[in-house]
């Protein structure tokens, strides 16, 4: 059944299925092409008549996520990628909580059209779900002289401004918005929570696996220089904006494995996610954050390199000599590869997420922390394993890689529990487990059955000491 909604730009025609109306590929900003290429997002154009919103828009330019995986973006897709999608259980109603999803992908890949991000099941819990396409790679995070940094984050802010102005037309409450995301999306959530530019655009935040990693302008500038040299052009805005996106992507392939990400610009990004949590913008946002128990298994699904030395890994992060013995005491009988996996899980995600929770709680923010300990049959409690549980879909290709196919017994029950917690938090600010504070440090363990325990990584947390401020 078709349904038409009037928004600021014009009318959009969506479709209703199984009690949920979906509106796909709705532009929240102008296409970043021509004079808008590699620029901050500009307001979306208006249209006459009714615009069909029954198919996803184009993904942002990007390389295939892995060898042999079909490309998410092709050159013929163009640059009209600043779109979002809305699922509503009651587009004619009012006052529903709103949840806005920001995908992960190491700042290099991602698109809302990926099946694992379908919002229909989550919307049936009584919330309006919005998923946002934002620019990744050089288009979103490349550093250029005279051009604002962090265009991908600016896209997210523009999408949240669109939500504030238009979501009531879909039955949502613009004053009760929760922004949530995983991996790079979780870092986006945390950075926006602290950013004055996003103040007032959302009330609550859920950050699933916050990674470490920022670039200074100098570091980002060196990446731009290497990319421009590979493309055979000067490292200027005019030269790089004049290249088709596929040429930029081809040049990107000769740079670092993950060359792009948030740049410390002194405006949107002033430091790592935890550093901004003491500011007034962050204190006023209620925050859930957490990690999967074996993050590195998803970040390096092939496992650690052969002959890996945990002690050398610990030293590279500036840890003391007693770090590896402490990890060994907690994992008796573990070999070097397993210890390295635990160490890297802490370095890349578990500690950054913990530091963010601590900083938010220390500043007086309402904070909740979790450890997703449920283990899939293939990769265990790996990075990303929580995404199928969040969206209630255990049968996508993404879910199959992490959960097996069909998903194991218990998936439906735990997914329902997670979704109930997330939507309850979005509606009321209470996910159903004790808040995290610096005394009791209560933490939810997501497994069957869930449990609420003292922070489970206390011995490892002591090893890492004070969090870095860049």
Coordinates of C-alpha atoms in Angstrom, one line a residue, residues 25-468:
X25 CA 16.3 7.5 -0.8
X26 CA 15.0 10.9 0.5
X27 CA 17.6 13.6 -0.1
X28 CA 18.6 15.5 3.1
X29 CA 21.2 17.6 1.2
X30 CA 22.1 18.5 -2.3
X31 CA 24.2 16.1 -4.4
X32 CA 27.9 16.9 -3.7
X33 CA 28.8 17.3 -7.4
X34 CA 30.0 20.1 -9.6
X35 CA 30.8 23.2 -7.5
X36 CA 29.6 21.3 -4.4
X37 CA 32.1 18.5 -4.8
X38 CA 34.3 18.0 -1.7
X39 CA 32.4 20.8 0.0
X40 CA 30.3 20.7 3.1
X41 CA 26.7 19.6 2.6
X42 CA 24.3 22.2 1.0
X43 CA 20.5 22.3 1.5
X44 CA 18.5 19.8 -0.5
X45 CA 16.5 21.1 -3.5
X46 CA 12.7 21.2 -3.5
X47 CA 10.5 19.4 -6.1
X48 CA 7.0 19.7 -7.5
X49 CA 4.5 17.0 -7.3
X50 CA 5.1 13.7 -5.5
X51 CA 8.5 12.1 -5.4
X52 CA 8.7 8.3 -5.3
X53 CA 10.6 7.0 -2.2
X54 CA 10.5 3.3 -2.8
X55 CA 14.2 2.6 -3.6
X56 CA 17.5 3.3 -1.9
X57 CA 19.6 6.2 -3.2
X58 CA 23.1 5.9 -4.4
X59 CA 25.8 4.8 -2.0
X60 CA 28.7 7.2 -1.5
X61 CA 31.8 6.5 -3.7
X62 CA 33.9 3.7 -2.3
X63 CA 35.9 0.6 -3.2
X64 CA 34.4 -2.9 -2.7
X65 CA 34.6 -3.8 1.0
X66 CA 36.6 -7.0 0.3
X67 CA 38.0 -9.0 -2.6
X68 CA 35.2 -10.9 -4.4
X69 CA 32.4 -8.9 -2.7
X70 CA 30.1 -7.1 -5.1
X71 CA 30.7 -3.3 -5.2
X72 CA 28.5 -1.1 -3.2
X73 CA 29.1 1.9 -5.6
X74 CA 29.9 1.9 -9.3
X75 CA 31.0 4.9 -11.4
X76 CA 27.7 5.2 -13.1
X77 CA 25.9 5.7 -9.8
X78 CA 27.1 9.3 -9.6
X79 CA 27.3 11.4 -6.5
X80 CA 23.7 12.0 -5.4
X81 CA 24.5 10.0 -2.2
X82 CA 23.3 12.3 0.6
X83 CA 20.0 10.5 1.2
X84 CA 18.2 8.9 4.2
X85 CA 15.5 6.4 4.8
X86 CA 12.6 6.4 7.2
X87 CA 10.6 3.5 8.6
X88 CA 7.5 4.5 10.7
X89 CA 4.9 2.2 12.3
X90 CA 2.4 5.1 12.3
X91 CA 3.2 7.9 9.8
X92 CA -0.2 9.5 10.5
X93 CA 0.5 9.6 14.2
X94 CA 2.6 11.8 16.5
X95 CA 5.1 11.7 19.3
X96 CA 7.0 8.5 18.5
X97 CA 10.6 8.2 19.6
X98 CA 13.1 8.6 16.7
X99 CA 16.3 6.5 16.3
X100 CA 18.9 7.7 13.7
X101 CA 21.4 5.1 12.6
X102 CA 25.0 5.9 11.4
X103 CA 26.7 2.9 9.8
X104 CA 30.3 1.7 10.4
X105 CA 32.9 0.7 7.9
X106 CA 36.3 2.2 9.1
X107 CA 35.4 5.5 7.4
X108 CA 36.1 3.8 4.1
X109 CA 32.9 1.9 3.2
X110 CA 29.2 1.8 4.1
X111 CA 25.8 2.4 2.7
X112 CA 22.2 2.3 4.1
X113 CA 21.2 -0.1 1.3
X114 CA 23.2 -2.9 2.9
X115 CA 20.6 -5.4 3.9
X116 CA 21.8 -5.6 7.5
X117 CA 20.6 -2.0 8.1
X118 CA 16.9 -2.5 7.1
X119 CA 14.9 -0.7 9.8
X120 CA 11.5 -2.4 9.5
X121 CA 11.9 -4.9 12.4
X122 CA 13.2 -2.2 14.8
X123 CA 10.4 0.2 13.8
X124 CA 7.8 -2.4 14.7
X125 CA 8.9 -1.9 18.3
X126 CA 7.2 1.5 18.2
X127 CA 9.9 3.9 17.0
X128 CA 10.6 5.8 13.9
X129 CA 13.9 4.6 12.4
X130 CA 16.1 6.7 10.1
X131 CA 19.3 5.5 8.4
X132 CA 21.7 8.0 6.9
X133 CA 24.1 7.8 4.0
X134 CA 27.2 10.0 4.6
X135 CA 30.4 10.4 2.6
X136 CA 33.3 8.1 3.4
X137 CA 36.9 7.9 2.2
X138 CA 38.4 10.9 0.6
X139 CA 35.1 12.4 -0.4
X140 CA 34.1 12.5 3.3
X141 CA 37.3 12.8 5.2
X142 CA 40.1 13.9 2.9
X143 CA 42.0 17.0 4.0
X144 CA 42.3 19.8 1.5
X145 CA 43.7 23.3 2.0
X146 CA 40.9 25.9 2.3
X147 CA 38.1 23.3 2.6
X148 CA 36.4 22.4 5.9
X149 CA 37.5 19.0 7.2
X150 CA 35.2 16.1 8.3
X151 CA 32.6 16.4 5.5
X152 CA 31.2 13.0 6.5
X153 CA 30.5 14.3 10.0
X154 CA 29.0 17.4 8.6
X155 CA 26.7 15.3 6.4
X156 CA 25.5 13.6 9.6
X157 CA 24.8 16.9 11.2
X158 CA 22.8 18.0 8.1
X159 CA 20.8 14.8 8.3
X160 CA 20.0 15.4 12.0
X161 CA 18.9 18.9 11.1
X162 CA 16.6 17.4 8.4
X163 CA 15.2 15.1 11.0
X164 CA 14.5 17.9 13.4
X165 CA 12.6 19.8 10.6
X166 CA 10.7 16.9 9.0
X167 CA 10.4 13.9 11.2
X168 CA 7.1 15.0 12.7
X169 CA 5.5 14.4 9.3
X170 CA 6.3 10.6 9.7
X171 CA 4.9 10.4 13.3
X172 CA 8.2 11.1 15.1
X173 CA 8.9 13.5 17.9
X174 CA 11.7 15.9 16.9
X175 CA 12.4 16.5 20.6
X176 CA 13.0 12.9 21.4
X177 CA 15.8 11.7 19.0
X178 CA 18.4 9.0 19.7
X179 CA 21.4 8.8 17.4
X180 CA 23.0 5.3 17.3
X181 CA 25.7 3.6 15.4
X182 CA 28.4 1.0 15.3
X183 CA 32.2 1.2 14.8
X184 CA 32.9 4.3 12.8
X185 CA 29.3 5.1 13.3
X186 CA 29.8 4.8 17.1
X187 CA 32.8 7.1 16.9
X188 CA 30.6 9.5 15.0
X189 CA 27.9 9.3 17.7
X190 CA 30.4 10.1 20.4
X191 CA 32.1 12.9 18.5
X192 CA 28.7 14.5 17.7
X193 CA 27.6 14.1 21.3
X194 CA 30.5 16.4 22.2
X195 CA 30.2 18.8 19.2
X196 CA 28.5 22.2 19.8
X197 CA 27.4 22.1 16.1
X198 CA 25.1 19.1 17.0
X199 CA 23.9 20.4 20.3
X200 CA 20.1 20.1 20.6
X201 CA 19.7 17.8 17.6
X202 CA 19.4 14.6 19.7
X203 CA 18.6 13.8 23.3
X204 CA 20.2 10.3 23.6
X205 CA 23.0 8.3 22.1
X206 CA 24.0 4.7 21.7
X207 CA 27.6 4.0 20.6
X208 CA 28.3 0.4 19.7
X209 CA 32.0 -0.3 19.7
X210 CA 33.8 3.1 19.7
X211 CA 37.2 2.8 17.9
X212 CA 40.3 4.8 18.5
X213 CA 41.9 6.8 15.8
X214 CA 42.1 10.5 14.7
X215 CA 44.3 12.4 12.2
X216 CA 46.0 15.7 12.8
X217 CA 45.8 18.1 9.9
X218 CA 49.4 17.4 9.1
X219 CA 48.9 13.6 9.1
X220 CA 45.8 14.0 6.9
X221 CA 47.7 16.4 4.6
X222 CA 50.4 13.8 4.0
X223 CA 47.7 11.3 2.9
X224 CA 46.3 13.8 0.5
X225 CA 49.8 14.4 -0.9
X226 CA 50.3 10.7 -1.5
X227 CA 47.0 10.3 -3.1
X228 CA 47.5 13.3 -5.4
X229 CA 50.9 12.0 -6.4
X230 CA 49.4 8.6 -7.2
X231 CA 46.7 10.4 -9.3
X232 CA 49.3 12.6 -11.0
X233 CA 47.7 15.9 -10.0
X234 CA 48.7 18.7 -7.5
X235 CA 47.4 18.3 -4.0
X236 CA 44.9 21.2 -4.4
X237 CA 41.1 21.4 -4.2
X238 CA 40.8 22.4 -7.8
X239 CA 42.8 19.4 -9.1
X240 CA 41.3 16.8 -6.9
X241 CA 37.7 18.0 -7.2
X242 CA 38.2 17.8 -11.0
X243 CA 39.0 14.1 -10.9
X244 CA 36.1 11.7 -11.2
X245 CA 35.5 9.8 -8.0
X246 CA 36.6 6.5 -9.5
X247 CA 40.0 8.1 -10.2
X248 CA 40.3 9.2 -6.6
X249 CA 39.4 5.7 -5.4
X250 CA 42.0 4.2 -7.7
X251 CA 44.7 6.5 -6.2
X252 CA 43.5 5.8 -2.7
X253 CA 44.3 2.2 -3.2
X254 CA 48.1 2.9 -3.1
X255 CA 47.9 4.8 0.2
X256 CA 47.5 3.3 3.7
X257 CA 45.0 0.5 4.5
X258 CA 42.7 2.9 6.4
X259 CA 44.0 6.4 5.3
X260 CA 40.9 8.4 6.1
X261 CA 38.9 9.3 9.3
X262 CA 38.1 12.2 11.5
X263 CA 40.5 15.1 11.4
X264 CA 41.2 17.3 14.4
X265 CA 39.8 20.5 13.0
X266 CA 39.2 22.4 16.3
X267 CA 35.5 22.7 15.5
X268 CA 33.7 19.5 15.0
X269 CA 36.6 17.4 16.3
X270 CA 38.8 18.7 19.1
X271 CA 40.1 15.4 20.3
X272 CA 39.2 11.7 20.7
X273 CA 35.6 10.8 21.7
X274 CA 36.3 10.6 25.4
X275 CA 38.1 14.0 25.5
X276 CA 34.9 16.0 24.7
X277 CA 32.6 14.3 27.2
X278 CA 33.2 16.9 29.9
X279 CA 31.6 19.7 27.7
X280 CA 28.1 21.0 28.2
X281 CA 26.8 19.5 25.0
X282 CA 27.9 16.0 26.0
X283 CA 26.7 16.2 29.6
X284 CA 23.2 16.9 28.5
X285 CA 23.0 13.7 26.3
X286 CA 22.1 10.4 27.9
X287 CA 24.6 7.8 26.6
X288 CA 24.8 4.0 26.2
X289 CA 28.1 2.7 25.0
X290 CA 29.6 -0.7 24.9
X291 CA 31.8 -3.2 23.0
X292 CA 31.8 -6.8 21.9
X293 CA 34.0 -9.1 24.1
X294 CA 36.3 -10.2 21.3
X295 CA 36.4 -7.2 19.0
X296 CA 39.6 -8.1 17.2
X297 CA 38.1 -11.3 15.8
X298 CA 35.9 -9.2 13.6
X299 CA 38.5 -6.5 12.8
X300 CA 41.0 -9.2 11.7
X301 CA 38.8 -12.2 10.8
X302 CA 41.8 -14.1 9.5
X303 CA 43.4 -14.0 12.9
X304 CA 46.7 -12.4 14.1
X305 CA 49.7 -12.6 11.8
X306 CA 51.9 -15.7 12.1
X307 CA 54.5 -15.5 14.8
X308 CA 52.9 -12.5 16.5
X309 CA 54.6 -11.2 19.7
X310 CA 52.1 -9.9 22.3
X311 CA 54.9 -8.2 24.2
X312 CA 55.9 -6.2 21.1
X313 CA 52.3 -5.3 20.5
X314 CA 52.0 -4.1 24.1
X315 CA 55.2 -2.0 23.8
X316 CA 53.9 -0.4 20.6
X317 CA 51.0 1.1 22.7
X318 CA 53.4 2.2 25.4
X319 CA 52.3 -0.4 28.0
X320 CA 54.5 -1.5 30.8
X321 CA 56.3 -4.9 30.8
X322 CA 53.8 -6.4 33.1
X323 CA 50.9 -6.0 30.6
X324 CA 51.3 -9.4 28.9
X325 CA 51.7 -11.4 32.2
X326 CA 48.5 -9.7 33.4
X327 CA 46.7 -10.7 30.3
X328 CA 48.1 -14.2 30.6
X329 CA 46.9 -14.6 34.2
X330 CA 43.4 -13.8 33.0
X331 CA 43.7 -16.3 30.2
X332 CA 45.6 -19.3 31.6
X333 CA 47.0 -21.5 28.9
X334 CA 46.4 -19.0 26.1
X335 CA 49.0 -18.8 23.3
X336 CA 50.5 -15.7 21.8
X337 CA 47.8 -15.4 19.1
X338 CA 45.0 -15.4 21.7
X339 CA 46.7 -13.0 24.0
X340 CA 47.4 -10.7 21.0
X341 CA 43.7 -10.9 20.2
X342 CA 42.7 -9.8 23.7
X343 CA 45.3 -7.0 23.7
X344 CA 44.2 -5.6 20.3
X345 CA 40.6 -5.8 21.3
X346 CA 41.4 -3.5 24.2
X347 CA 43.6 -1.2 22.2
X348 CA 41.3 -0.7 19.3
X349 CA 37.8 -0.7 20.9
X350 CA 37.3 -1.9 24.4
X351 CA 39.4 0.7 26.1
X352 CA 38.3 3.6 23.9
X353 CA 34.7 2.7 24.7
X354 CA 35.5 2.4 28.4
X355 CA 37.3 5.7 28.5
X356 CA 34.3 7.3 26.8
X357 CA 31.9 5.9 29.4
X358 CA 34.2 7.0 32.3
X359 CA 34.5 10.5 30.9
X360 CA 30.8 10.9 30.4
X361 CA 30.0 9.6 33.9
X362 CA 32.7 11.7 35.5
X363 CA 31.2 14.8 33.9
X364 CA 27.8 14.0 35.4
X365 CA 26.2 12.5 32.3
X366 CA 23.7 9.7 32.6
X367 CA 25.8 6.7 31.3
X368 CA 25.3 3.0 30.7
X369 CA 28.0 0.5 29.7
X370 CA 27.7 -3.0 28.2
X371 CA 29.9 -5.9 27.1
X372 CA 28.4 -8.1 24.4
X373 CA 29.6 -11.5 25.3
X374 CA 27.4 -13.7 23.2
X375 CA 29.6 -15.8 20.9
X376 CA 28.7 -16.7 17.3
X377 CA 29.9 -20.1 16.0
X378 CA 32.3 -18.6 13.5
X379 CA 34.0 -15.6 14.9
X380 CA 32.9 -15.5 18.5
X381 CA 31.9 -12.2 20.1
X382 CA 33.5 -10.4 17.2
X383 CA 33.4 -6.7 16.1
X384 CA 30.0 -6.3 14.4
X385 CA 28.3 -9.3 15.9
X386 CA 25.8 -7.0 17.7
X387 CA 24.5 -5.4 14.5
X388 CA 22.1 -8.3 13.5
X389 CA 20.8 -8.3 17.0
X390 CA 20.2 -4.6 16.9
X391 CA 18.1 -4.7 13.7
X392 CA 16.5 -8.1 14.3
X393 CA 17.8 -9.7 11.1
X394 CA 19.8 -12.9 11.4
X395 CA 19.6 -13.9 7.8
X396 CA 21.6 -11.3 5.8
X397 CA 24.9 -12.2 4.3
X398 CA 26.6 -10.0 7.0
X399 CA 24.8 -11.9 9.7
X400 CA 25.6 -15.2 8.2
X401 CA 29.4 -14.4 8.3
X402 CA 29.2 -13.7 12.0
X403 CA 26.4 -15.9 13.2
X404 CA 26.3 -18.8 10.8
X405 CA 23.3 -19.6 8.6
X406 CA 20.6 -20.1 9.8
X407 CA 21.4 -18.2 13.0
X408 CA 21.8 -20.2 16.1
X409 CA 19.1 -21.0 18.6
X410 CA 18.7 -18.1 21.0
X411 CA 19.3 -15.4 18.3
X412 CA 15.6 -14.3 18.3
X413 CA 15.4 -14.1 22.0
X414 CA 18.5 -12.1 22.6
X415 CA 17.8 -9.8 19.6
X416 CA 14.3 -9.1 21.1
X417 CA 16.0 -8.2 24.4
X418 CA 18.5 -5.9 22.8
X419 CA 15.9 -4.2 20.7
X420 CA 13.6 -3.8 23.7
X421 CA 16.5 -2.2 25.7
X422 CA 17.4 0.2 22.8
X423 CA 13.8 1.3 22.1
X424 CA 13.0 1.7 25.8
X425 CA 16.0 3.9 26.1
X426 CA 15.0 5.9 23.1
X427 CA 11.5 6.3 24.6
X428 CA 12.2 6.9 28.2
X429 CA 16.0 7.1 28.9
X430 CA 16.0 3.8 30.7
X431 CA 17.4 0.7 29.0
X432 CA 16.6 -1.6 31.8
X433 CA 19.9 -2.1 33.6
X434 CA 21.8 -0.1 36.3
X435 CA 23.7 3.0 35.2
X436 CA 27.5 3.0 35.0
X437 CA 29.2 5.2 37.6
X438 CA 32.8 5.5 38.8
X439 CA 32.1 3.7 42.1
X440 CA 29.9 0.7 41.3
X441 CA 30.9 0.6 37.5
X442 CA 27.9 -1.6 36.7
X443 CA 28.0 -3.2 33.3
X444 CA 25.4 -5.2 31.3
X445 CA 26.7 -8.5 29.9
X446 CA 24.7 -9.2 26.7
X447 CA 24.2 -13.0 26.6
X448 CA 21.5 -15.5 27.4
X449 CA 20.6 -14.8 30.1
X450 CA 21.8 -11.2 30.4
X451 CA 23.6 -10.2 33.6
X452 CA 24.5 -7.0 35.4
X453 CA 28.0 -7.2 36.9
X454 CA 30.9 -5.0 38.1
X455 CA 33.0 -3.8 35.1
X456 CA 34.6 -7.1 33.8
X457 CA 37.8 -5.7 32.5
X458 CA 39.1 -4.0 35.6
X459 CA 42.5 -5.6 35.6
X460 CA 43.1 -4.7 32.0
X461 CA 41.8 -1.2 32.5
X462 CA 44.5 -0.6 35.2
X463 CA 47.2 -1.5 32.7
X464 CA 46.2 1.2 30.3
X465 CA 46.3 4.0 32.8
X466 CA 45.2 7.5 31.8
X467 CA 43.6 7.7 28.3
X468 CA 45.4 9.6 25.6

